[in-house]
């Protein structure tokens, strides 16, 4: 397999790539927020039940409630920081060979042997490659023509990396 691709990686493509690599990110953002809000309201309600309000309960309940309201903002900032290096469009070149995956973009070059990947899956229009210790990387599936897609699928299947697809 010798496939070489060149394209311009845009900020919008970076966001879509992140969503493909981390499909459960919205759950990680909103579920804890909901739990914190409910706990905060419960603690505040408990603190206000007596004849005189419990100042410790009010403080703890208020902090937990504020944490629940601020959690989505904190998570959005964390994701924004991770995607900051993709704020400007940049030319990217990907080379797929039998031995390795290589990507080159302004300011960074990455080369990984296929043995460092645990699986490859088509998710939301991106080929998502899971690296054992480092997380996931993705590239748009529509960059490959039909013949290249068949070659890539066959190579990944032969390496035991091809996972299920949810396009």
Tab-separated table of N, CA and C in Angstrom:
chain	number	residue	atom	x	y	z
A	1	UNK	N	0.857	-1.173	0.000
A	1	UNK	CA	0.000	0.000	0.000
A	1	UNK	C	0.897	1.229	0.000
A	2	UNK	N	0.791	2.045	-0.993
A	2	UNK	CA	1.490	3.328	-1.070
A	2	UNK	C	0.477	4.380	-1.471
A	3	UNK	N	-0.025	5.114	-0.469
A	3	UNK	CA	-1.021	6.142	-0.708
A	3	UNK	C	-0.466	7.448	-0.172
A	4	UNK	N	-0.525	8.479	-0.972
A	4	UNK	CA	-0.052	9.800	-0.573
A	4	UNK	C	-1.178	10.795	-0.795
A	5	UNK	N	-1.489	11.588	0.210
A	5	UNK	CA	-2.584	12.544	0.155
A	5	UNK	C	-2.086	13.912	0.582
A	6	UNK	N	-2.561	14.943	-0.060
A	6	UNK	CA	-2.275	16.315	0.350
A	6	UNK	C	-3.593	17.058	0.390
A	7	UNK	N	-3.788	17.851	1.432
A	7	UNK	CA	-5.020	18.614	1.574
A	7	UNK	C	-4.788	19.766	2.539
A	8	UNK	N	-5.747	20.670	2.616
A	8	UNK	CA	-5.669	21.791	3.543
A	8	UNK	C	-6.554	21.469	4.741
A	9	UNK	N	-5.938	21.420	5.920
A	9	UNK	CA	-6.647	21.130	7.160
A	9	UNK	C	-7.177	22.453	7.701
A	10	UNK	N	-8.499	22.598	7.801
A	10	UNK	CA	-9.126	23.839	8.249
A	10	UNK	C	-9.565	23.720	9.709
A	11	UNK	N	-9.842	24.844	10.366
A	11	UNK	CA	-10.345	24.777	11.742
A	11	UNK	C	-11.650	23.972	11.848
A	12	UNK	N	-12.529	24.110	10.863
A	12	UNK	CA	-13.786	23.344	10.882
A	12	UNK	C	-13.506	21.856	10.759
A	13	UNK	N	-12.550	21.495	9.917
A	13	UNK	CA	-12.183	20.095	9.763
A	13	UNK	C	-11.582	19.566	11.071
A	14	UNK	N	-10.838	20.413	11.774
A	14	UNK	CA	-10.257	20.009	13.061
A	14	UNK	C	-11.365	19.696	14.068
A	15	UNK	N	-12.405	20.509	14.101
A	15	UNK	CA	-13.535	20.263	15.011
A	15	UNK	C	-14.247	18.960	14.659
A	16	UNK	N	-14.489	18.751	13.366
A	16	UNK	CA	-15.153	17.517	12.939
A	16	UNK	C	-14.288	16.300	13.236
A	17	UNK	N	-12.986	16.455	13.051
A	17	UNK	CA	-12.051	15.372	13.359
A	17	UNK	C	-12.071	15.048	14.845
A	18	UNK	N	-12.100	16.086	15.689
A	18	UNK	CA	-12.165	15.877	17.141
A	18	UNK	C	-13.445	15.127	17.507
A	19	UNK	N	-14.569	15.528	16.904
A	19	UNK	CA	-15.842	14.844	17.190
A	19	UNK	C	-15.806	13.389	16.759
A	20	UNK	N	-15.120	13.106	15.656
A	20	UNK	CA	-14.996	11.717	15.197
A	20	UNK	C	-14.114	10.916	16.154
A	21	UNK	N	-13.062	11.539	16.648
A	21	UNK	CA	-12.147	10.842	17.570
A	21	UNK	C	-12.747	10.684	18.966
A	22	UNK	N	-13.600	11.612	19.350
A	22	UNK	CA	-14.171	11.613	20.702
A	22	UNK	C	-15.691	11.746	20.637
A	23	UNK	N	-16.376	10.708	20.150
A	23	UNK	CA	-17.833	10.819	19.988
A	23	UNK	C	-18.594	10.969	21.305
A	24	UNK	N	-17.988	10.601	22.424
A	24	UNK	CA	-18.684	10.715	23.709
A	24	UNK	C	-18.357	12.016	24.432
A	25	UNK	N	-17.683	12.967	23.786
A	25	UNK	CA	-17.325	14.239	24.416
A	25	UNK	C	-18.548	15.008	24.930
A	26	UNK	N	-19.666	15.065	24.194
A	26	UNK	CA	-20.825	15.772	24.745
A	26	UNK	C	-21.351	15.137	26.036
A	27	UNK	N	-21.280	13.824	26.128
A	27	UNK	CA	-21.711	13.151	27.362
A	27	UNK	C	-20.777	13.532	28.507
A	28	UNK	N	-19.470	13.571	28.223
A	28	UNK	CA	-18.492	13.945	29.251
A	28	UNK	C	-18.658	15.392	29.672
A	29	UNK	N	-19.255	16.200	28.821
A	29	UNK	CA	-19.473	17.598	29.161
A	29	UNK	C	-20.769	17.796	29.946
A	30	UNK	N	-21.855	17.187	29.499
A	30	UNK	CA	-23.159	17.496	30.072
A	30	UNK	C	-23.589	16.582	31.218
A	31	UNK	N	-23.181	15.323	31.220
A	31	UNK	CA	-23.582	14.424	32.306
A	31	UNK	C	-23.037	14.878	33.659
A	32	UNK	N	-21.737	15.138	33.799
A	32	UNK	CA	-21.264	15.634	35.101
A	32	UNK	C	-21.905	16.961	35.480
A	33	UNK	N	-22.134	17.841	34.490
A	33	UNK	CA	-22.775	19.125	34.784
A	33	UNK	C	-24.158	18.904	35.387
A	34	UNK	N	-24.926	18.008	34.784
A	34	UNK	CA	-26.264	17.705	35.311
A	34	UNK	C	-26.210	17.117	36.707
A	35	UNK	N	-25.254	16.227	36.932
A	35	UNK	CA	-25.117	15.607	38.260
A	35	UNK	C	-24.762	16.667	39.301
A	36	UNK	N	-23.809	17.556	38.973
A	36	UNK	CA	-23.413	18.609	39.917
A	36	UNK	C	-24.567	19.559	40.211
A	37	UNK	N	-25.342	19.915	39.190
A	37	UNK	CA	-26.475	20.818	39.401
A	37	UNK	C	-27.499	20.166	40.320
A	38	UNK	N	-27.838	18.912	40.065
A	38	UNK	CA	-28.820	18.208	40.906
A	38	UNK	C	-28.313	18.096	42.346
A	39	UNK	N	-27.050	17.711	42.501
A	39	UNK	CA	-26.486	17.600	43.862
A	39	UNK	C	-26.470	18.961	44.559
A	40	UNK	N	-26.107	20.012	43.825
A	40	UNK	CA	-26.089	21.356	44.402
A	40	UNK	C	-27.463	21.784	44.872
A	41	UNK	N	-28.476	21.526	44.047
A	41	UNK	CA	-29.847	21.888	44.417
A	41	UNK	C	-30.295	21.079	45.635
A	42	UNK	N	-29.961	19.784	45.663
A	42	UNK	CA	-30.347	18.952	46.809
A	42	UNK	C	-29.679	19.427	48.106
A	43	UNK	N	-28.392	19.754	48.032
A	43	UNK	CA	-27.682	20.225	49.223
A	43	UNK	C	-28.244	21.572	49.673
A	44	UNK	N	-28.525	22.462	48.721
A	44	UNK	CA	-29.117	23.754	49.075
A	44	UNK	C	-30.503	23.573	49.699
A	45	UNK	N	-31.299	22.674	49.150
A	45	UNK	CA	-32.637	22.420	49.708
A	45	UNK	C	-32.532	21.870	51.120
A	46	UNK	N	-31.580	20.967	51.343
A	46	UNK	CA	-31.379	20.407	52.679
A	46	UNK	C	-30.908	21.487	53.653
A	47	UNK	N	-30.032	22.375	53.202
A	47	UNK	CA	-29.505	23.437	54.065
A	47	UNK	C	-30.581	24.445	54.437
A	48	UNK	N	-31.587	24.617	53.592
A	48	UNK	CA	-32.648	25.597	53.848
A	48	UNK	C	-33.845	25.009	54.588
A	49	UNK	N	-33.844	23.724	54.919
A	49	UNK	CA	-35.017	23.095	55.530
A	49	UNK	C	-35.239	23.475	56.989
A	50	UNK	N	-34.217	23.743	57.722
A	50	UNK	CA	-34.380	24.034	59.140
A	50	UNK	C	-34.920	25.440	59.374
A	51	UNK	N	-35.145	25.771	60.673
A	51	UNK	CA	-35.627	27.103	61.037
A	51	UNK	C	-34.588	28.162	60.666
A	52	UNK	N	-33.318	27.809	60.838
A	52	UNK	CA	-32.247	28.712	60.404
A	52	UNK	C	-31.419	27.975	59.353
A	53	UNK	N	-31.090	28.639	58.290
A	53	UNK	CA	-30.309	27.996	57.227
A	53	UNK	C	-28.924	27.565	57.723
A	54	UNK	N	-28.470	26.421	57.255
A	54	UNK	CA	-27.150	25.889	57.595
A	54	UNK	C	-26.118	26.577	56.704
A	55	UNK	N	-25.216	27.393	57.290
A	55	UNK	CA	-24.263	28.131	56.452
A	55	UNK	C	-23.283	27.215	55.711
A	56	UNK	N	-22.871	26.106	56.317
A	56	UNK	CA	-21.966	25.179	55.646
A	56	UNK	C	-22.678	24.526	54.465
A	57	UNK	N	-23.890	24.094	54.666
A	57	UNK	CA	-24.674	23.487	53.589
A	57	UNK	C	-24.926	24.461	52.457
A	58	UNK	N	-25.207	25.729	52.813
A	58	UNK	CA	-25.404	26.739	51.780
A	58	UNK	C	-24.118	26.946	50.961
A	59	UNK	N	-23.005	26.997	51.650
A	59	UNK	CA	-21.721	27.183	50.967
A	59	UNK	C	-21.389	26.014	50.059
A	60	UNK	N	-21.505	24.798	50.602
A	60	UNK	CA	-21.197	23.599	49.816
A	60	UNK	C	-22.170	23.465	48.644
A	61	UNK	N	-23.447	23.652	48.915
A	61	UNK	CA	-24.445	23.562	47.849
A	61	UNK	C	-24.223	24.595	46.768
A	62	UNK	N	-23.883	25.817	47.165
A	62	UNK	CA	-23.614	26.874	46.195
A	62	UNK	C	-22.403	26.566	45.333
A	63	UNK	N	-21.335	26.053	45.961
A	63	UNK	CA	-20.125	25.712	45.209
A	63	UNK	C	-20.403	24.577	44.223
A	64	UNK	N	-21.112	23.546	44.669
A	64	UNK	CA	-21.415	22.411	43.789
A	64	UNK	C	-22.337	22.851	42.649
A	65	UNK	N	-23.292	23.710	42.945
A	65	UNK	CA	-24.194	24.223	41.911
A	65	UNK	C	-23.408	25.051	40.883
A	66	UNK	N	-22.524	25.915	41.357
A	66	UNK	CA	-21.696	26.705	40.442
A	66	UNK	C	-20.775	25.817	39.610
A	67	UNK	N	-20.244	24.760	40.216
A	67	UNK	CA	-19.406	23.825	39.468
A	67	UNK	C	-20.220	23.181	38.340
A	68	UNK	N	-21.452	22.799	38.647
A	68	UNK	CA	-22.318	22.207	37.627
A	68	UNK	C	-22.625	23.167	36.504
A	69	UNK	N	-22.833	24.445	36.842
A	69	UNK	CA	-23.119	25.436	35.808
A	69	UNK	C	-21.866	25.791	35.011
A	70	UNK	N	-20.698	25.713	35.645
A	70	UNK	CA	-19.459	26.068	34.968
A	70	UNK	C	-18.770	24.920	34.263
A	71	UNK	N	-19.157	23.679	34.560
A	71	UNK	CA	-18.507	22.507	33.971
A	71	UNK	C	-18.483	22.530	32.447
A	72	UNK	N	-19.610	22.805	31.771
A	72	UNK	CA	-19.575	22.832	30.298
A	72	UNK	C	-18.607	23.886	29.753
A	73	UNK	N	-18.515	25.014	30.436
A	73	UNK	CA	-17.605	26.070	30.005
A	73	UNK	C	-16.162	25.602	30.159
A	74	UNK	N	-15.843	24.966	31.283
A	74	UNK	CA	-14.487	24.455	31.506
A	74	UNK	C	-14.118	23.410	30.458
A	75	UNK	N	-15.031	22.520	30.134
A	75	UNK	CA	-14.766	21.489	29.131
A	75	UNK	C	-14.593	22.096	27.741
A	76	UNK	N	-15.399	23.094	27.415
A	76	UNK	CA	-15.280	23.759	26.111
A	76	UNK	C	-13.925	24.462	25.992
A	77	UNK	N	-13.455	25.069	27.064
A	77	UNK	CA	-12.134	25.720	27.054
A	77	UNK	C	-11.023	24.695	26.881
A	78	UNK	N	-11.157	23.550	27.529
A	78	UNK	CA	-10.145	22.494	27.419
A	78	UNK	C	-10.044	22.011	25.966
A	79	UNK	N	-11.190	21.793	25.349
A	79	UNK	CA	-11.211	21.341	23.957
A	79	UNK	C	-10.666	22.434	23.035
A	80	UNK	N	-11.042	23.665	23.287
A	80	UNK	CA	-10.562	24.785	22.483
A	80	UNK	C	-9.041	24.897	22.559
A	81	UNK	N	-8.474	24.693	23.739
A	81	UNK	CA	-7.020	24.714	23.899
A	81	UNK	C	-6.358	23.607	23.089
A	82	UNK	N	-6.970	22.421	23.088
A	82	UNK	CA	-6.415	21.288	22.334
A	82	UNK	C	-6.439	21.546	20.833
A	83	UNK	N	-7.424	22.303	20.366
A	83	UNK	CA	-7.561	22.562	18.936
A	83	UNK	C	-6.916	23.882	18.500
A	84	UNK	N	-6.299	24.589	19.431
A	84	UNK	CA	-5.724	25.899	19.128
A	84	UNK	C	-4.678	25.839	18.012
A	85	UNK	N	-3.913	24.771	17.948
A	85	UNK	CA	-2.875	24.681	16.916
A	85	UNK	C	-3.473	24.547	15.508
A	86	UNK	N	-4.773	24.339	15.415
A	86	UNK	CA	-5.440	24.219	14.115
A	86	UNK	C	-6.280	25.451	13.796
A	87	UNK	N	-6.018	26.581	14.483
A	87	UNK	CA	-6.785	27.808	14.253
A	87	UNK	C	-6.606	28.374	12.857
A	88	UNK	N	-5.464	28.127	12.255
A	88	UNK	CA	-5.191	28.606	10.904
A	88	UNK	C	-5.157	27.418	9.943
A	89	UNK	N	-5.751	27.553	8.760
A	89	UNK	CA	-5.669	26.467	7.776
A	89	UNK	C	-4.205	26.185	7.425
A	90	UNK	N	-3.912	24.924	7.197
A	90	UNK	CA	-2.547	24.551	6.859
A	90	UNK	C	-2.507	23.351	5.938
A	91	UNK	N	-1.525	23.343	5.067
A	91	UNK	CA	-1.352	22.219	4.153
A	91	UNK	C	-0.871	21.007	4.935
A	92	UNK	N	-1.475	19.884	4.669
A	92	UNK	CA	-1.124	18.643	5.356
A	92	UNK	C	-0.871	17.570	4.309
A	93	UNK	N	0.123	16.754	4.569
A	93	UNK	CA	0.437	15.643	3.671
A	93	UNK	C	0.455	14.371	4.499
A	94	UNK	N	-0.264	13.367	4.036
A	94	UNK	CA	-0.313	12.069	4.703
A	94	UNK	C	0.220	11.023	3.736
A	95	UNK	N	1.102	10.177	4.238
A	95	UNK	CA	1.653	9.088	3.434
A	95	UNK	C	1.381	7.785	4.178
A	96	UNK	N	0.687	6.878	3.516
A	96	UNK	CA	0.358	5.570	4.084
A	96	UNK	C	1.137	4.520	3.313
A	97	UNK	N	1.980	3.793	4.024
A	97	UNK	CA	2.742	2.713	3.394
A	97	UNK	C	2.433	1.416	4.127
A	98	UNK	N	2.989	0.326	3.655
A	98	UNK	CA	2.783	-0.950	4.347
A	98	UNK	C	3.372	-0.933	5.746
A	99	UNK	N	4.400	-0.126	5.971
A	99	UNK	CA	5.101	-0.117	7.255
A	99	UNK	C	4.602	0.941	8.219
A	100	UNK	N	4.130	2.111	7.705
A	100	UNK	CA	3.838	3.208	8.625
A	100	UNK	C	2.815	4.198	8.099
A	101	UNK	N	2.382	5.030	9.042
A	101	UNK	CA	1.526	6.186	8.795
A	101	UNK	C	2.409	7.406	9.045
A	102	UNK	N	2.440	8.344	8.114
A	102	UNK	CA	3.226	9.568	8.290
A	102	UNK	C	2.358	10.764	7.931
A	103	UNK	N	2.409	11.789	8.777
A	103	UNK	CA	1.671	13.026	8.524
A	103	UNK	C	2.613	14.199	8.723
A	104	UNK	N	2.532	15.134	7.809
A	104	UNK	CA	3.380	16.318	7.885
A	104	UNK	C	2.519	17.546	7.672
A	105	UNK	N	2.588	18.472	8.616
A	105	UNK	CA	1.885	19.739	8.507
A	105	UNK	C	2.827	20.822	9.022
A	106	UNK	N	2.503	22.082	8.796
A	106	UNK	CA	3.408	23.145	9.238
A	106	UNK	C	3.711	23.028	10.737
A	107	UNK	N	4.977	22.925	11.038
A	107	UNK	CA	5.385	22.879	12.435
A	107	UNK	C	5.403	21.511	13.082
A	108	UNK	N	4.915	20.483	12.403
A	108	UNK	CA	4.945	19.155	13.016
A	108	UNK	C	4.971	18.039	11.980
A	109	UNK	N	5.657	17.000	12.384
A	109	UNK	CA	5.736	15.791	11.581
A	109	UNK	C	5.513	14.613	12.511
A	110	UNK	N	4.730	13.655	12.073
A	110	UNK	CA	4.464	12.477	12.889
A	110	UNK	C	4.587	11.241	12.019
A	111	UNK	N	5.329	10.284	12.517
A	111	UNK	CA	5.466	9.005	11.832
A	111	UNK	C	5.238	7.910	12.864
A	112	UNK	N	4.360	6.976	12.558
A	112	UNK	CA	4.062	5.865	13.464
A	112	UNK	C	4.010	4.569	12.664
A	113	UNK	N	4.635	3.543	13.197
A	113	UNK	CA	4.538	2.210	12.595
A	113	UNK	C	3.134	1.676	12.855
A	114	UNK	N	2.632	0.867	11.937
A	114	UNK	CA	1.278	0.318	12.095
A	114	UNK	C	1.162	-0.533	13.355
A	115	UNK	N	2.268	-1.056	13.866
A	115	UNK	CA	2.210	-1.880	15.079
A	115	UNK	C	1.845	-1.057	16.308
A	116	UNK	N	1.962	0.270	16.250
A	116	UNK	CA	1.589	1.108	17.399
A	116	UNK	C	0.096	1.409	17.439
A	117	UNK	N	-0.628	1.066	16.377
A	117	UNK	CA	-2.069	1.312	16.328
A	117	UNK	C	-2.825	0.089	16.846
A	118	UNK	N	-3.929	0.340	17.535
A	118	UNK	CA	-4.739	-0.779	18.029
A	118	UNK	C	-5.940	-1.059	17.143
A	119	UNK	N	-6.502	-0.009	16.511
A	119	UNK	CA	-7.579	-0.239	15.546
A	119	UNK	C	-7.776	0.979	14.653
A	120	UNK	N	-8.499	0.748	13.582
A	120	UNK	CA	-8.837	1.780	12.603
A	120	UNK	C	-10.326	1.633	12.326
A	121	UNK	N	-11.047	2.749	12.334
A	121	UNK	CA	-12.491	2.696	12.076
A	121	UNK	C	-12.928	3.926	11.294
A	122	UNK	N	-13.968	3.770	10.505
A	122	UNK	CA	-14.579	4.879	9.789
A	122	UNK	C	-15.672	5.449	10.686
A	123	UNK	N	-15.483	6.698	11.141
A	123	UNK	CA	-16.425	7.329	12.065
A	123	UNK	C	-16.745	8.735	11.557
A	124	UNK	N	-18.011	8.996	11.290
A	124	UNK	CA	-18.481	10.322	10.889
A	124	UNK	C	-17.681	10.914	9.721
A	125	UNK	N	-17.334	10.082	8.768
A	125	UNK	CA	-16.631	10.556	7.589
A	125	UNK	C	-15.127	10.719	7.754
A	126	UNK	N	-14.568	10.212	8.832
A	126	UNK	CA	-13.123	10.279	9.067
A	126	UNK	C	-12.592	8.881	9.357
A	127	UNK	N	-11.394	8.617	8.862
A	127	UNK	CA	-10.711	7.400	9.270
A	127	UNK	C	-10.033	7.714	10.597
A	128	UNK	N	-10.473	7.069	11.665
A	128	UNK	CA	-9.933	7.297	13.009
A	128	UNK	C	-8.975	6.162	13.329
A	129	UNK	N	-7.735	6.532	13.615
A	129	UNK	CA	-6.686	5.568	13.923
A	129	UNK	C	-6.353	5.696	15.404
A	130	UNK	N	-6.582	4.630	16.152
A	130	UNK	CA	-6.328	4.657	17.598
A	130	UNK	C	-4.903	4.190	17.855
A	131	UNK	N	-4.155	5.061	18.518
A	131	UNK	CA	-2.779	4.756	18.873
A	131	UNK	C	-2.783	4.238	20.302
A	132	UNK	N	-2.032	3.182	20.537
A	132	UNK	CA	-2.028	2.481	21.817
A	132	UNK	C	-1.964	3.423	23.017
A	133	UNK	N	-0.953	4.272	23.104
A	133	UNK	CA	-0.756	5.074	24.304
A	133	UNK	C	-1.088	6.548	24.121
A	134	UNK	N	-1.241	7.006	22.896
A	134	UNK	CA	-1.344	8.436	22.656
A	134	UNK	C	-2.740	8.942	22.340
A	135	UNK	N	-3.705	8.116	22.163
A	135	UNK	CA	-5.041	8.578	21.828
A	135	UNK	C	-5.423	8.220	20.406
A	136	UNK	N	-6.026	9.188	19.712
A	136	UNK	CA	-6.535	8.932	18.362
A	136	UNK	C	-6.131	10.064	17.436
A	137	UNK	N	-5.997	9.711	16.162
A	137	UNK	CA	-5.796	10.691	15.105
A	137	UNK	C	-6.784	10.355	14.006
A	138	UNK	N	-7.077	11.335	13.160
A	138	UNK	CA	-8.064	11.088	12.104
A	138	UNK	C	-7.715	11.876	10.855
A	139	UNK	N	-8.158	11.339	9.723
A	139	UNK	CA	-8.064	12.077	8.472
A	139	UNK	C	-9.354	11.835	7.698
A	140	UNK	N	-9.772	12.823	6.888
A	140	UNK	CA	-11.038	12.714	6.170
A	140	UNK	C	-11.053	11.519	5.212
A	141	UNK	N	-12.097	10.737	5.276
A	141	UNK	CA	-12.222	9.553	4.429
A	141	UNK	C	-12.422	9.918	2.967
A	142	UNK	N	-13.017	11.080	2.718
A	142	UNK	CA	-13.287	11.442	1.329
A	142	UNK	C	-12.035	11.854	0.558
A	143	UNK	N	-10.889	11.900	1.227
A	143	UNK	CA	-9.635	12.161	0.517
A	143	UNK	C	-9.214	10.971	-0.334
A	144	UNK	N	-9.648	9.794	0.068
A	144	UNK	CA	-9.307	8.574	-0.663
A	144	UNK	C	-10.337	8.337	-1.761
A	145	UNK	N	-9.862	8.032	-2.949
A	145	UNK	CA	-10.808	7.653	-3.996
A	145	UNK	C	-11.225	6.197	-3.754
A	146	UNK	N	-12.086	5.667	-4.585
A	146	UNK	CA	-12.625	4.318	-4.368
A	146	UNK	C	-11.521	3.258	-4.346
A	147	UNK	N	-10.572	3.348	-5.269
A	147	UNK	CA	-9.490	2.356	-5.323
A	147	UNK	C	-8.590	2.456	-4.085
A	148	UNK	N	-8.284	3.688	-3.685
A	148	UNK	CA	-7.458	3.882	-2.489
A	148	UNK	C	-8.184	3.398	-1.235
A	149	UNK	N	-9.484	3.647	-1.170
A	149	UNK	CA	-10.266	3.183	-0.018
A	149	UNK	C	-10.237	1.664	0.067
A	150	UNK	N	-10.432	0.990	-1.060
A	150	UNK	CA	-10.380	-0.476	-1.074
A	150	UNK	C	-9.002	-0.979	-0.657
A	151	UNK	N	-7.950	-0.336	-1.169
A	151	UNK	CA	-6.578	-0.721	-0.815
A	151	UNK	C	-6.341	-0.509	0.679
A	152	UNK	N	-6.774	0.654	1.200
A	152	UNK	CA	-6.590	0.969	2.624
A	152	UNK	C	-7.354	-0.026	3.498
A	153	UNK	N	-8.610	-0.288	3.153
A	153	UNK	CA	-9.409	-1.255	3.928
A	153	UNK	C	-8.748	-2.637	3.933
A	154	UNK	N	-8.300	-3.086	2.766
A	154	UNK	CA	-7.666	-4.406	2.667
A	154	UNK	C	-6.391	-4.459	3.506
A	155	UNK	N	-5.596	-3.399	3.465
A	155	UNK	CA	-4.356	-3.371	4.244
A	155	UNK	C	-4.654	-3.367	5.746
A	156	UNK	N	-5.646	-2.586	6.156
A	156	UNK	CA	-5.990	-2.527	7.588
A	156	UNK	C	-6.595	-3.850	8.061
A	157	UNK	N	-7.391	-4.463	7.202
A	157	UNK	CA	-7.965	-5.767	7.527
A	157	UNK	C	-6.850	-6.807	7.668
A	158	UNK	N	-5.868	-6.775	6.765
A	158	UNK	CA	-4.746	-7.718	6.805
A	158	UNK	C	-3.889	-7.511	8.065
A	159	UNK	N	-3.817	-6.283	8.541
A	159	UNK	CA	-3.041	-6.001	9.753
A	159	UNK	C	-3.863	-6.253	11.017
A	160	UNK	N	-5.145	-6.579	10.857
A	160	UNK	CA	-6.016	-6.839	12.003
A	160	UNK	C	-6.447	-5.581	12.711
A	161	UNK	N	-6.448	-4.455	12.019
A	161	UNK	CA	-6.780	-3.168	12.644
A	161	UNK	C	-8.177	-2.649	12.318
A	162	UNK	N	-8.792	-3.139	11.250
A	162	UNK	CA	-10.056	-2.578	10.798
A	162	UNK	C	-11.178	-2.936	11.773
A	163	UNK	N	-11.797	-1.883	12.325
A	163	UNK	CA	-12.918	-2.052	13.259
A	163	UNK	C	-14.209	-1.754	12.513
A	164	UNK	N	-15.333	-1.773	13.218
A	164	UNK	CA	-16.629	-1.482	12.607
A	164	UNK	C	-16.717	-0.052	12.131
A	165	UNK	N	-17.641	0.223	11.252
A	165	UNK	CA	-17.808	1.559	10.686
A	165	UNK	C	-19.153	2.138	11.079
A	166	UNK	N	-19.154	3.428	11.431
A	166	UNK	CA	-20.402	4.156	11.690
A	166	UNK	C	-20.309	5.479	10.953
A	167	UNK	N	-20.585	5.453	9.684
A	167	UNK	CA	-20.401	6.669	8.867
A	167	UNK	C	-21.576	7.587	8.963
